């Protein structure tokens, strides 16, 4: 039994044996003192790295091999298929939750004079209507005209923003990019808004193209579907475990939504059509409390 | 190494690596790669209860499994002939292999006296973007140990028995990330008989 | 060039893949899977022996021999006017409309590369890692006059090598990246089968 389960009294007495897990809350941040140097050897490089997307890429092969090894490792450790899928879901979840914060932050960065998509997308993408234009409006408008949007207020201060952008851009190398953000993108509160974000921004970030379709189920109120005609990560995997491996992507979507306070369950389903043999449908089932909240807040 | 023929060969390899990367390789967002590797390492930390020696071994094993397979991808993609000496091998690894798979070109340095060992200095390692190691990990975890396994596995499949290990890592507070590759021997019996 | 059979032999001589294509093979007496195993290991030994018996005179003139295989465009690729929509990942992890587009050096410097008989032609492609790809084609090379024959042989050999290198590319994608495949074991991958079928069909 792990000693983690025992609640230790807080004490700064060194002699009290306790497994060292890095950060010791009784003492606070420890400086890594070495015999050779007395300077604090605490690597804080990551706080200096820029969060602006640098469009770095690796080959699909590298990702495929890494993914393969991850699957082998989880498959080995799991006794049932369900356990295997849960592991993939949990790991994808971690990634999804981080991406929520990262992509929301990046989409708040004001567009500079260079390509407006360069701030948070990998490379050329075909977003329907970039959200950047309605940056300063209250509700994020969606590119899809069939979804009713609230009034998009194109702020009068847009031109003002552009001027300050140029100044900010020139100093952005030397100061934090927080200076270039005039207004943080507001949290998506409506189901459709956040799903649009996933369909457009998240998918473009991951795969350089928007997802193939975003559909609301006609049968049940709480079900939505995101469709991918050619799932990239699992394309080399054979059908016997392919669908289980899609749980990783489900985990990413799940983590993204759950952390944005849209509790849901996501499952993958293989639905080939004549055009695409490998078509996967990610079925998103929102929790009833989410729908209740949506009805209370947004029903007209 | 300083002969002009050698320099010419290095240049050709560089051009080949860049050409293959630019035109022949499907790519994916590097941050997804980074994040996936991150969850793998953190899952291992959980599974092995932060026993970093075991985690290092497991990462090495994973890398080895990748290496024995990635070599086929590499050979099918580039069809490079067998390297005539270990110098050429180092150039191929640095200018073609790393370039084609990770869009990196590590620097080759610290050749040993007998020309059987060299170091790769990796700047801008994609696996460790935005990674910070906790204090207990800094002492014993080689975060990118998967690279060692990959190189060992891949070189073994082309009949070069090597020892690959990390010398230093930026994540551990060192100045640079350095990988050391030492050739033990050429596995002559396993060389396919089609060559001389 | 109609490919009838594809065999893949691992570095220890074990057969890891064999597939027959086309209807012509139905007419012939069927070989059992055991027969194929025997064929594979026999070929493995022959290839090893043939590498050893290359005449010394040839070995001395090593530098004069050109082992480059030129790129033959369009081998195994669908015709350009096909109505197939260009799927993003048509070639797996290979970008562009073909697996490779330049000439390459053969790794097979002293072993058997081609076997022509009056019933079939067999092409052998060996990799640096000891893997052997063998294609047996029903096309028979005519033996009219000497010059013609060698030219035909050359082109056929080049097509064979191009084809087999592409099979190697497909192997590196759909077999190497499959989590459930263990090295040196028989290949049981639907994806691989499908892609190979497509390629063989396109070569017809």
XYZ file of C-alpha atoms in Angstrom:
700
model
C 0.000 0.000 0.000
C 1.395 3.350 -0.940
C 2.347 5.657 1.863
C 0.582 8.404 0.000
C -2.668 7.404 1.660
C -1.428 8.312 5.123
C -2.056 11.922 5.980
C 1.111 13.303 7.461
C 1.007 16.196 9.884
C 2.517 19.317 8.483
C 5.912 19.929 9.869
C 9.115 21.375 8.637
C 11.093 18.902 10.660
C 13.537 17.298 8.252
C 13.910 14.135 10.213
C 10.289 13.261 9.658
C 10.454 10.637 6.976
C 8.302 11.271 4.042
C 8.616 10.254 0.407
C 9.983 13.148 -1.533
C 7.645 14.061 -4.320
C 9.419 17.109 -5.506
C 7.363 19.980 -4.242
C 7.168 19.986 -0.450
C 4.288 22.195 0.628
C 5.601 22.673 4.114
C 8.776 24.213 2.861
C 7.706 25.866 -0.361
C 9.893 26.048 -3.421
C 13.242 24.502 -2.738
C 16.344 25.827 -4.304
C 18.430 23.112 -5.833
C 21.640 23.758 -3.983
C 24.647 21.936 -5.251
C 28.091 21.769 -3.815
C 29.579 23.371 -6.883
C 27.354 26.377 -7.159
C 25.325 28.254 -4.674
C 23.129 29.866 -7.260
C 19.595 28.664 -7.581
C 19.607 26.074 -10.292
C 15.907 26.147 -10.929
C 15.100 25.789 -14.602
C 12.464 28.360 -15.344
C 13.174 28.456 -19.023
C 9.639 27.491 -19.891
C 8.221 30.725 -18.555
C 10.374 32.642 -20.957
C 9.394 30.656 -24.016
C 6.891 32.328 -26.216
C 3.443 30.824 -26.412
C 2.873 32.112 -29.893
C 2.595 29.202 -32.272
C 5.881 28.618 -33.997
C 4.469 26.265 -36.627
C 6.933 23.532 -35.830
C 6.240 20.217 -37.453
C 7.476 16.682 -37.187
C 6.953 13.885 -39.654
C 3.784 11.857 -39.504
C 5.942 8.742 -39.208
C 7.447 9.918 -35.936
C 4.018 10.594 -34.488
C 2.699 7.274 -35.795
C 5.559 5.353 -34.187
C 5.200 7.174 -30.877
C 1.471 6.521 -30.921
C 2.132 2.874 -31.749
C 4.427 2.442 -28.766
C 1.926 4.149 -26.504
C -0.747 1.733 -27.668
C 1.510 -1.272 -27.181
C 2.373 -0.127 -23.676
C -1.230 0.441 -22.661
C -2.402 -2.729 -24.362
C 0.174 -4.735 -22.440
C -0.902 -3.262 -19.120
C -4.637 -3.635 -19.635
C -6.556 -6.779 -18.934
C -9.689 -5.831 -20.806
C -10.517 -3.803 -23.866
C -12.488 -1.420 -21.706
C -9.472 -0.774 -19.479
C -7.334 -0.126 -22.559
C -9.845 2.356 -23.935
C -10.094 4.071 -20.551
C -6.313 4.501 -20.431
C -6.285 6.081 -23.877
C -9.217 8.270 -22.912
C -7.458 9.459 -19.749
C -4.268 10.293 -21.573
C -6.099 12.124 -24.320
C -8.003 13.936 -21.590
C -4.806 15.414 -20.205
C -3.900 16.733 -23.621
C -7.366 18.118 -24.280
C -7.474 20.073 -21.043
C -4.157 21.717 -21.824
C -5.228 22.550 -25.348
C -8.333 24.332 -24.092
C -6.241 26.889 -22.251
C -3.595 27.150 -24.953
C -5.919 27.625 -27.902
C -8.165 30.061 -26.076
C -5.123 32.072 -25.134
C -3.756 32.051 -28.646
C -7.038 33.077 -30.154
C -7.004 36.127 -27.909
C -3.818 37.405 -29.448
C -4.650 40.339 -31.641
C -3.946 39.812 -35.281
C -0.751 41.422 -36.436
C -0.077 42.657 -39.928
C 1.095 39.228 -40.954
C -1.293 36.402 -41.693
C -3.960 36.377 -39.068
C -3.986 32.647 -38.901
C -0.327 32.468 -38.042
C -0.826 33.231 -34.403
C -2.290 29.941 -33.431
C -2.622 27.656 -36.361
C 0.025 25.379 -37.712
C 0.080 26.446 -41.326
C -2.317 27.200 -44.102
C -5.779 26.229 -43.057
C -9.201 26.797 -44.496
C -11.176 28.224 -41.642
C -14.584 29.349 -42.863
C -14.606 32.778 -41.318
C -11.772 33.623 -39.013
C -12.893 34.385 -35.531
C -10.259 37.069 -35.270
C -12.423 39.617 -37.002
C -15.057 39.496 -34.331
C -12.345 39.592 -31.726
C -13.735 42.517 -29.928
C -17.361 41.534 -30.073
C -19.101 40.105 -27.106
C -20.322 36.841 -28.492
C -18.033 34.904 -30.729
C -19.711 34.595 -34.060
C -19.463 31.393 -35.926
C -18.628 31.090 -39.561
C -21.611 28.871 -40.182
C -24.471 31.051 -41.248
C -27.092 28.506 -40.435
C -26.429 28.917 -36.750
C -28.144 32.038 -35.459
C -25.628 34.379 -33.921
C -26.110 37.301 -31.670
C -25.211 40.721 -32.904
C -21.583 40.874 -33.736
C -20.374 44.233 -32.686
C -17.432 45.266 -34.785
C -15.873 47.559 -32.347
C -15.086 51.109 -33.318
C -11.798 50.666 -31.637
C -10.661 48.155 -34.245
C -8.512 50.635 -36.096
C -7.115 51.809 -32.851
C -6.234 48.239 -32.090
C -4.429 47.837 -35.355
C -2.196 50.768 -34.675
C -1.349 49.634 -31.219
C -0.828 46.172 -32.685
C 1.964 47.390 -34.863
C 3.674 48.941 -31.934
C 3.045 45.914 -29.821
C 4.259 43.574 -32.505
C 7.565 45.306 -32.755
C 8.119 45.040 -29.058
C 6.611 41.578 -28.773
C 10.003 39.974 -29.024
C 11.200 41.789 -25.978
C 8.160 41.738 -23.788
C 5.555 39.169 -23.044
C 2.858 38.674 -25.616
C 0.348 39.496 -22.942
C 1.031 43.064 -23.969
C -0.410 42.419 -27.364
C -3.648 41.109 -26.008
C -6.206 43.819 -25.640
C -9.106 41.648 -24.765
C -9.079 37.997 -23.780
C -11.388 35.820 -25.761
C -14.416 35.143 -23.670
C -15.236 31.645 -22.583
C -17.614 29.823 -24.851
C -20.823 29.418 -22.935
C -23.030 27.839 -25.535
C -22.727 24.277 -26.700
C -22.684 25.243 -30.352
C -19.982 27.834 -29.824
C -17.591 25.503 -28.184
C -18.327 22.756 -30.675
C -17.591 25.192 -33.462
C -14.315 25.970 -31.793
C -13.460 22.290 -31.742
C -14.616 21.729 -35.315
C -12.647 24.711 -36.586
C -9.787 25.758 -34.375
C -8.887 22.576 -32.526
C -9.027 20.416 -35.620
C -7.010 22.900 -37.657
C -4.446 23.082 -34.907
C -4.098 19.333 -34.776
C -4.521 18.295 -38.387
C -4.273 21.403 -40.562
C -7.865 21.237 -41.696
C -11.263 21.692 -40.113
C -13.145 18.572 -39.202
C -15.326 17.172 -41.923
C -18.645 17.849 -40.306
C -20.362 18.936 -37.140
C -23.813 17.466 -36.734
C -26.499 17.633 -34.120
C -28.335 14.412 -33.600
C -31.944 14.546 -34.642
C -32.979 11.846 -32.250
C -31.573 13.017 -28.983
C -31.152 16.498 -27.682
C -27.877 15.957 -25.935
C -25.988 14.256 -28.759
C -23.687 15.931 -31.227
C -21.260 14.430 -33.667
C -17.942 15.460 -35.087
C -16.991 13.624 -38.225
C -13.552 12.815 -39.498
C -13.304 11.161 -42.888
C -9.670 10.216 -42.605
C -8.503 9.920 -39.024
C -4.826 10.717 -39.167
C -3.472 9.089 -36.041
C -5.036 5.672 -36.499
C -4.665 5.303 -40.252
C -1.960 2.660 -39.982
C -3.767 0.545 -37.433
C -5.786 -2.467 -38.393
C -9.452 -2.815 -37.740
C -9.207 -5.165 -34.816
C -8.050 -2.419 -32.474
C -8.519 0.639 -34.624
C -11.719 1.761 -32.989
C -10.260 1.345 -29.523
C -7.324 3.494 -30.545
C -9.702 6.256 -31.575
C -10.450 6.697 -27.876
C -7.286 8.766 -27.670
C -8.817 11.412 -29.901
C -12.048 11.108 -27.945
C -10.046 11.812 -24.829
C -8.700 15.005 -26.336
C -12.206 16.209 -27.177
C -13.484 15.043 -23.803
C -10.745 16.836 -21.882
C -11.349 19.959 -23.881
C -15.078 19.984 -23.201
C -15.012 18.819 -19.593
C -12.544 21.494 -18.613
C -14.704 24.100 -20.296
C -17.490 22.956 -17.965
C -19.370 20.981 -20.581
C -19.468 17.576 -18.946
C -19.867 14.922 -21.564
C -18.926 11.483 -22.749
C -17.257 10.971 -26.105
C -17.145 7.723 -28.025
C -15.853 6.838 -31.483
C -17.923 5.010 -34.061
C -16.831 3.737 -37.399
C -19.286 4.665 -40.118
C -17.858 4.145 -43.585
C -19.534 5.722 -46.556
C -18.898 5.141 -50.222
C -16.486 8.052 -50.384
C -14.548 7.396 -47.257
C -13.918 3.970 -45.966
C -12.281 5.067 -42.750
C -14.849 7.618 -41.628
C -15.068 7.995 -37.886
C -17.882 9.714 -36.018
C -17.049 11.102 -32.583
C -20.294 11.010 -30.661
C -20.516 13.601 -27.897
C -23.171 13.028 -25.265
C -23.606 16.001 -23.017
C -24.669 15.591 -19.449
C -28.230 16.614 -18.655
C -27.053 19.431 -16.387
C -25.340 21.025 -19.365
C -28.542 21.041 -21.360
C -30.521 22.338 -18.407
C -28.044 25.142 -17.987
C -28.208 25.924 -21.672
C -31.987 26.034 -21.612
C -32.106 28.211 -18.538
C -29.623 30.683 -19.813
C -30.164 30.849 -23.501
C -33.684 29.822 -24.275
C -35.557 32.678 -25.805
C 36.875 13.962 -43.000
C 38.395 17.160 -44.261
C 38.829 15.881 -47.784
C 36.807 17.644 -50.427
C 35.131 14.400 -51.393
C 33.989 14.068 -47.814
C 32.685 17.618 -47.794
C 30.865 17.012 -51.038
C 29.234 13.948 -49.605
C 28.129 15.844 -46.507
C 26.614 18.515 -48.687
C 24.743 15.929 -50.749
C 23.372 14.346 -47.612
C 22.242 17.710 -46.323
C 20.470 18.460 -49.587
C 18.882 15.026 -49.597
C 17.641 15.427 -46.050
C 16.109 18.788 -46.778
C 14.552 17.636 -50.002
C 12.957 14.584 -48.442
C 11.665 16.628 -45.498
C 10.233 19.309 -47.713
C 8.650 17.220 -50.428
C 8.256 13.623 -49.453
C 7.102 13.570 -45.856
C 3.597 14.062 -44.507
C 3.819 16.240 -41.444
C 1.900 16.852 -38.256
C 1.879 19.564 -35.617
C 4.931 19.214 -33.432
C 3.037 20.251 -30.317
C 0.747 17.241 -30.586
C 3.908 15.122 -30.673
C 5.264 16.910 -27.625
C 2.014 16.587 -25.704
C 1.616 12.897 -26.542
C 5.138 12.157 -25.375
C 4.417 14.123 -22.242
C 1.411 12.009 -21.342
C 3.403 8.853 -22.016
C 6.134 9.920 -19.599
C 3.651 11.020 -16.985
C 1.754 7.734 -17.328
C 5.038 5.881 -16.835
C 5.743 7.946 -13.735
C 2.440 6.777 -12.361
C 2.841 3.151 -13.417
C 6.325 2.796 -11.973
C 5.693 4.961 -8.948
C 8.399 7.471 -9.859
C 11.173 4.918 -10.013
C 13.139 6.918 -12.546
C 15.659 4.218 -13.324
C 12.835 1.937 -14.397
C 11.254 4.747 -16.366
C 14.531 5.404 -18.165
C 14.698 1.715 -19.066
C 11.129 1.647 -20.264
C 11.668 4.720 -22.442
C 14.782 3.072 -23.842
C 12.831 -0.100 -24.629
C 10.081 1.872 -26.320
C 12.703 3.679 -28.314
C 14.331 0.410 -29.292
C 11.016 -0.933 -30.578
C 10.560 2.235 -32.569
C 14.141 2.102 -33.853
C 13.943 -1.396 -35.333
C 10.877 -0.291 -37.267
C 11.730 3.245 -38.156
C 14.836 2.070 -39.975
C 12.634 0.387 -42.587
C 10.696 3.622 -43.029
C 13.990 5.468 -43.383
C 15.465 3.052 -45.907
C 12.299 2.824 -47.973
C 12.088 6.590 -48.063
C 15.689 7.484 -48.829
C 17.218 4.280 -50.290
C 20.627 5.377 -49.041
C 23.449 2.906 -49.660
C 25.395 1.380 -46.776
C 27.735 3.833 -45.102
C 31.381 3.185 -45.798
C 32.642 4.411 -42.457
C 31.369 5.602 -39.114
C 31.931 9.216 -40.117
C 29.404 8.860 -42.883
C 27.045 7.151 -40.469
C 27.201 10.136 -38.161
C 26.468 12.491 -41.031
C 23.554 10.395 -42.240
C 22.057 10.279 -38.743
C 22.423 13.993 -38.218
C 21.642 15.430 -41.635
C 19.153 12.952 -43.027
C 17.548 10.845 -40.299
C 16.908 13.551 -37.718
C 15.930 15.954 -40.456
C 13.436 13.646 -42.111
C 11.727 12.564 -38.911
C 12.019 15.529 -36.594
C 13.099 18.453 -38.738
C 16.219 18.791 -36.616
C 19.858 18.805 -37.531
C 21.866 18.013 -34.421
C 25.522 19.020 -34.439
C 28.156 16.345 -34.473
C 30.926 16.866 -31.966
C 33.430 15.269 -29.640
C 34.798 12.559 -31.857
C 36.815 10.032 -29.912
C 40.496 9.369 -30.678
C 39.793 6.103 -32.438
C 36.910 7.567 -34.409
C 34.468 5.096 -32.947
C 32.351 7.432 -30.836
C 30.765 10.820 -31.347
C 28.224 13.092 -29.742
C 25.090 14.639 -31.110
C 24.212 18.022 -29.678
C 20.492 18.593 -30.007
C 19.296 22.151 -29.798
C 15.582 22.800 -29.755
C 14.480 19.289 -28.859
C 10.761 19.035 -29.735
C 10.088 16.488 -26.992
C 11.065 18.878 -24.264
C 9.183 21.961 -25.393
C 7.522 23.528 -22.383
C 8.681 20.750 -20.099
C 9.978 21.324 -16.620
C 11.194 18.445 -14.532
C 10.401 18.206 -10.835
C 13.403 18.171 -8.531
C 13.464 14.435 -7.902
C 13.268 13.743 -11.628
C 16.061 16.172 -12.393
C 18.510 13.922 -10.608
C 17.845 10.689 -12.442
C 15.376 10.943 -15.297
C 16.583 11.246 -18.866
C 13.373 12.682 -20.280
C 14.176 12.082 -23.950
C 15.701 8.657 -23.375
C 13.508 7.356 -26.158
C 16.061 8.830 -28.619
C 18.750 6.494 -27.288
C 16.572 3.460 -27.866
C 15.607 4.590 -31.354
C 19.217 5.040 -32.422
C 20.319 1.766 -30.858
C 17.512 -0.191 -32.539
C 17.905 1.429 -35.919
C 21.689 1.015 -36.016
C 21.424 -2.583 -34.894
C 19.190 -3.385 -37.844
C 21.894 -2.162 -40.195
C 24.390 -4.349 -38.394
C 26.087 -1.701 -36.246
C 26.200 -2.605 -32.593
C 26.320 0.692 -30.691
C 25.925 2.044 -27.205
C 23.802 5.159 -27.092
C 23.278 7.235 -23.993
C 22.637 10.757 -22.792
C 25.513 12.807 -21.481
C 23.639 15.943 -20.584
C 20.180 17.409 -20.900
C 18.952 20.985 -20.754
C 15.985 19.803 -18.687
C 18.401 18.722 -16.011
C 19.968 22.124 -15.844
C 22.932 21.348 -18.100
C 24.085 23.683 -20.839
C 23.085 21.528 -23.737
C 21.406 18.278 -24.670
C 24.099 15.818 -25.699
C 23.756 12.249 -26.860
C 26.771 9.939 -27.123
C 26.959 7.156 -29.696
C 29.739 4.589 -29.428
C 30.310 1.869 -31.976
C 31.090 -1.473 -30.388
C 31.412 -3.596 -33.470
C 30.056 -4.235 -36.910
C 27.905 -7.363 -36.936
C 29.548 -8.863 -39.959
C 27.755 -12.210 -39.832
C 24.397 -10.545 -40.155
C 25.166 -8.472 -43.175
C 23.005 -9.733 -46.017
C 25.177 -11.682 -48.423
C 24.237 -9.513 -51.338
C 26.998 -7.070 -50.641
C 30.710 -7.458 -50.556
C 3.508 -6.511 -66.541
C 1.162 -8.705 -64.629
C 2.251 -9.646 -61.152
C 1.098 -13.068 -60.138
C 2.629 -13.615 -56.784
C 4.264 -11.515 -54.129
C 6.459 -13.072 -51.468
C 8.169 -11.404 -48.561
C 10.935 -13.313 -46.799
C 12.456 -12.160 -43.521
C 16.143 -12.155 -42.764
C 16.153 -15.665 -41.339
C 14.504 -17.143 -44.399
C 10.991 -17.412 -43.048
C 8.058 -16.524 -45.244
C 6.121 -13.661 -43.765
C 3.818 -12.784 -46.626
C 2.561 -14.423 -49.738
C -0.288 -13.480 -51.981
C -1.420 -14.619 -55.386
C -3.103 -12.221 -57.760
C -5.132 -12.515 -60.883
C -7.267 -15.280 -62.294
C -4.469 -17.042 -64.136
C -3.263 -18.533 -60.913
C -6.601 -20.238 -60.415
C -6.025 -22.317 -63.488
C -2.692 -23.585 -62.320
C -2.306 -26.290 -59.805
C -2.591 -24.678 -56.426
C 0.405 -24.788 -54.128
C -0.218 -25.354 -50.472
C 1.019 -22.911 -47.894
C 3.633 -25.437 -46.893
C 4.923 -25.406 -50.460
C 5.279 -21.679 -50.240
C 7.242 -21.929 -47.032
C 9.608 -24.299 -48.751
C 9.886 -21.995 -51.748
C 10.709 -19.107 -49.455
C 13.474 -20.829 -47.566
C 14.889 -22.283 -50.769
C 14.984 -18.859 -52.303
C 16.617 -17.488 -49.188
C 19.408 -20.032 -49.439
C 19.801 -19.543 -53.180
C 20.054 -15.816 -52.727
C 22.700 -16.296 -50.088
C 24.683 -18.725 -52.202
C 24.381 -16.605 -55.333
C 25.927 -13.727 -53.424
C 28.965 -15.859 -52.720
C 29.547 -17.192 -56.194
C 29.829 -13.900 -58.001
C 32.903 -14.261 -60.185
C 36.021 -12.653 -58.782
C 36.616 -10.799 -62.020
C 33.334 -9.020 -61.571
C 34.199 -8.073 -58.023
C 37.448 -6.499 -59.143
C 35.608 -4.266 -61.578
C 33.247 -3.141 -58.862
C 33.623 0.559 -59.530
C 32.646 0.333 -63.160
C 29.318 -1.229 -62.532
C 26.451 1.140 -62.155
C 23.971 -0.041 -59.581
C 21.627 2.865 -60.085
C 18.079 2.027 -60.859
C 16.347 4.863 -62.665
C 12.932 5.980 -61.578
C 10.236 4.609 -63.818
C 7.272 6.934 -63.433
C 3.828 5.637 -62.718
C 4.597 2.066 -61.738
C 1.736 0.905 -59.602
C 0.131 4.317 -59.419
C -3.442 4.913 -60.550
C -3.766 6.589 -63.925
C -4.021 10.343 -63.711
C -7.480 10.579 -65.183
C -9.046 8.340 -62.574
C -12.030 9.824 -60.863
C -10.653 8.918 -57.476
C -10.788 12.018 -55.350
C -7.330 12.804 -54.096
C -7.614 11.576 -50.566
C -5.325 13.415 -48.250
C -3.554 10.377 -46.997
C -3.518 8.440 -50.230
C 0.044 7.338 -49.742
C 0.119 7.070 -45.988
C 3.066 8.972 -44.636
C 4.461 9.731 -48.085
C 3.676 13.123 -49.483
C 2.967 13.779 -53.110
C 1.651 11.587 -55.860
C 4.273 8.893 -55.760
C 6.373 7.172 -53.117
C 9.613 8.398 -54.632
C 10.603 10.206 -57.762
C 14.271 9.808 -58.181
C 16.641 7.063 -59.170
C 18.164 5.008 -56.415
C 21.031 2.629 -55.833
C 20.322 -1.033 -55.559
C 21.512 -2.613 -52.334
C 21.813 -5.879 -54.134
C 25.327 -5.763 -55.479
C 26.253 -9.354 -55.911
C 23.181 -11.451 -55.397
C 20.395 -12.706 -57.549
C 18.145 -9.997 -58.919
C 16.135 -11.560 -61.635
C 15.253 -15.007 -62.832
C 13.688 -15.416 -66.274
C 12.176 -18.606 -67.503
C 9.802 -19.363 -70.331
C 6.881 -19.497 -67.930
C 7.479 -16.574 -65.643
C 9.913 -13.888 -64.542
C 10.943 -13.464 -60.944
C 12.261 -10.192 -59.499
C 14.115 -9.965 -56.241
C 14.587 -6.826 -54.142
C 16.746 -7.093 -51.062
C 16.982 -4.426 -48.400
C 19.836 -3.398 -46.168
C 18.080 -5.020 -43.231
C 17.940 -8.452 -44.840
C 14.319 -8.344 -45.936
C 13.570 -9.816 -49.360
C 10.709 -8.851 -51.616
C 10.029 -11.268 -54.453
C 7.596 -10.689 -57.278
C 6.711 -13.331 -59.773
C 5.298 -12.052 -62.981
C 3.566 -14.023 -65.665
C 5.083 -11.855 -68.371
C 7.767 -13.714 -70.174
C 10.652 -11.825 -71.690
C 11.087 -12.606 -75.364
C 14.400 -13.905 -76.478
C 14.614 -12.742 -80.076
C 18.005 -11.239 -80.633
C 20.615 -10.516 -78.020
C 20.384 -6.732 -78.029
C 16.634 -6.721 -77.735
C 16.705 -9.167 -74.906
C 19.132 -7.244 -72.775
C 17.245 -3.988 -73.277
C 13.978 -5.634 -72.389
C 15.558 -7.342 -69.462
C 16.857 -4.040 -68.217
C 13.553 -2.259 -68.432
C 11.704 -5.157 -66.903
C 14.226 -5.264 -64.104
C 13.871 -1.557 -63.504
C 10.116 -1.789 -63.369
C 10.421 -4.722 -61.030
C 12.753 -2.820 -58.722
C 10.578 0.284 -58.750
C 7.532 -1.795 -57.977
C 9.173 -3.696 -55.175
C 10.599 -0.576 -53.576
C 7.073 0.816 -53.469
C 5.904 -2.372 -51.824
C 8.717 -1.759 -49.320
C 7.306 1.734 -48.718
C 3.834 0.325 -48.134
C 5.368 -2.273 -45.805
C 7.132 0.430 -43.819
C 3.827 2.241 -43.431
C 1.189 -0.380 -42.817
C 3.171 -3.191 -41.260
C 5.843 -1.359 -39.298
C 3.376 1.090 -37.775
C 0.858 -1.573 -36.808
C 0.904 -2.011 -33.003
C -0.122 -5.633 -33.200
C 2.625 -6.739 -35.552
C 5.688 -8.449 -34.090
C 8.877 -8.397 -36.099
C 9.759 -11.355 -38.284
C 6.259 -12.799 -37.877
C 3.780 -13.430 -40.697
C 1.998 -10.296 -41.790
C -1.705 -10.215 -41.036
C -2.711 -6.722 -41.975
C -5.821 -5.848 -43.954
C -4.495 -2.389 -44.713
C -1.331 -3.820 -46.193
C -3.288 -6.346 -48.259
C -5.540 -3.663 -49.605
C -2.729 -1.362 -50.629
C -0.760 -4.159 -52.238
C -3.825 -5.262 -54.188
C -4.308 -1.731 -55.451
C -0.720 -1.489 -56.528
C -0.748 -4.840 -58.309
C -3.972 -3.926 -60.033
C -2.444 -0.652 -61.230
C 0.617 -2.365 -62.611
C -1.495 -4.613 -64.838
